[in-house]
Amino acid sequence: MSVADTLRYHWNVNLLGRAALRWRRWQTELLAKTGSGWRSEILTPPLRISAWTKELVGRHYLQGNFAHLHDKVAWVTSGAPIEFLRALDFYVLYPENHGAICGAARVVVEIASEAENAGYSRDICSYARTDLGTLISGKTPVGKLPKPDLLLACTNICQTVLHWYRVLAHHFEVPLILIDTPFIYTQVSDHALTFVKQQLEEAIPMAEKVAGKSLDQRKLKQITRLSQMATYLWLELLERCKHRPTPISVFDQFTQMAPIVEMRGDAVTVDLYSAMLKEVNDRIAQGIGVVPNEKKRLLWDNLPIWYRMRYLAEFLGRHGIVITASTYTNAWGELADLINPEQPLVSASRTLIHTLLNRGAGDKLATMRRMIDEYNLDGVILHSDRSCKPYSIGQIDQRDRLIREYGVPALLLEADHNDPRSFSEEQVANRLDAFIEMLGV
Amino acid sequence: MSGIKALGIDVGSTTVKIVGVDTEGKMCWHILEQAEPRVEDQVERFLDHTRQVVGTLDRIPLVATGYGRGLVEQATRSVTEITCHAKGVYREFGHGGTLVDIGGQDSKVIGISPEGKVLDFVMNDKCAAGTGRFLENTASRLKVPLDRMGDEALSVVEEVPISSTCTVFAESEVISLIAHGVPVASILRGLHRSLIKRTVAMIRTVGIVPPLMLSGGVVLNPAICRLLEEETGEKVVLPRYPQLMGAHGAALFALEILNDGSQVS
Ligand code: SF4
């Protein structure tokens, strides 16, 4: 990377880009202040701080657009350990998160069709199809995705990533680090933890080689510490929703979660969530809820339906129903206690292996039950996600046991987190209506 | 005539029904027709018909249910078919249990509490197999009139298993069975079994709380009831008007509105 490249990078990212994003943020904040930017008679406007979150996510993808001038790039799966990559100054991209952006921007059908036309089955996860579609066609709402120098996939979320990243490795002809995490049926064993830790130890020299520098242990500890701080803050934010009325709904959580996923070890993420917590505390102090007259509080299981969030929020909000918590957003906070900045690799092995999708279905049920109690919830919506098999498997039994053993009404809602072709509005509305009537609202 | 105090209309995907109830909530009048493509026109015609019977609809509340409930602009309110079916059968039997409704294009199982409340439900509206359409499709292949299918199926003991769970594939399987000279009645019995097996899987999701009650157009087919009893080992009870349970339930909600404006319960 030449001096000219570095200058071009800073000119585009840190001067022009940053100014443009800041300007957009100010505009949004101004609109929020005057209340003129929000058109919903049912829902409370989003947090004012959303403008900042948007700016940060925008900046992250802007950096990606110019990353080839400045950084080595790693593509990683959502459950992967990024702290050591950040410590080696990699620009880290999450194709799944990019997929979610495409989902919310409602461009998935167009992009995923490119992958389907190339022969990828529609039964493959829609995140993978979106990513492969972008790969094939270059189509993306974020400008462009930087070409990776390194790939890091971790099997703690699903087996799809294993094959997906092999395709990426083949396409880009770059090294792929694979971290295999043994599934935890009941308890994690010491040798499973050692196995994961050893893989991390083997991964580091590979990543160092690509980065062209050695890992600075102090920096790694510092980044792990920031990760932990952000994770604790995220968890605290979610726990604020134990209040009645719920200050932020699960739909707000979904839109605010991008930084905890893709900017976990950054200092700015800690700043963002600290400020967010303050705003949420203010809401609580003022008694502001997401819906004006909160009657019922629900739990959401599985990924969001990115392309229909507002629809669902308003549909339920109209009846005074708010989705207060979700196992999905919780998964990004629940492991905070396992992070130990003094022992970054041990801590990474522990968090990797304990990821929600790497634990047995009974464990998820227990998590749901705990959340129902702690958040005082009246029912559960289990999104049966056609794409995400590991999240959806077991839901029929989980629903059954929630109803029978716990007396909690539960609804299975069939859809797909990213592909609107698997979402039937009529059928969803009918089920939700019946569920709402059943809840006695 | 009339005595009609409240009305319920069930706009389903295959049939449209309207039921009138008296002050006691007793069903005293109804119309049932095949659904037409222009549902709005059909509903308007139904209401014209109703006006001829009751004079004016001004003080007669109307509750709409069924898939097309949103299209009934004249309705005082709309309630889903799940809640209306539960209401209708509870009124008819006076007890809770497990209601299985197999309609032309969807099927549902509803757990009803001893007090008549919906405890749980599952719906299948994603796949034609498991609905009346499964039989309809294959009946046309076998050239057996729909209303004879059940009797035909029950007329034999031998049964050919149909392995395809998909309606379209079952059709090709049936064609090949006919080509192999398998008796039509045995094929029919196998088809009924296949439908019932799918239904039972749905029932198990909700869990059987006896008695098992059956409603929907498919109930008119005697093989459905018999095989369902065989597969579940439970006695199945049938309402007098299996196709009108949703509309009756809707009319009962309308009556509640008339009486005290009370909410769905
Ligand atoms: S299958 Fe599930 S866990 Fe795997 S990539 Fe898709 S959404 Fe993520």
Tab-separated table of C-alpha atoms and ligand atoms in Angstrom, chain A residues 96 125 127 157-158 160 164 303 357 387-388 417, ligand 1:
chain	number	residue	atom	x	y	z
A	96	GLU	CA	-24.323	-12.178	7.214
A	125	CYS	CA	-29.745	-20.102	3.761
A	127	TYR	CA	-27.835	-15.008	3.824
A	157	ILE	CA	-23.659	-21.304	14.255
A	158	CYS	CA	-24.331	-23.807	11.495
A	160	THR	CA	-23.957	-23.871	6.073
A	164	TRP	CA	-20.375	-21.272	1.949
A	303	LEU	CA	-33.700	-14.171	13.543
A	357	LEU	CA	-26.797	-22.270	18.312
A	387	SER	CA	-33.327	-20.497	6.064
A	388	CYS	CA	-31.883	-21.016	9.490
A	417	HIS	CA	-35.331	-13.960	7.753
C	1	SF4	S1	-28.145	-20.952	8.488
C	1	SF4	FE1	-28.583	-19.628	10.233
C	1	SF4	S2	-26.688	-19.525	11.381
C	1	SF4	FE2	-26.170	-20.296	9.353
C	1	SF4	S3	-25.645	-18.499	8.174
C	1	SF4	FE3	-27.793	-18.845	7.822
C	1	SF4	S4	-28.836	-17.588	9.354
C	1	SF4	FE4	-26.690	-17.769	9.998
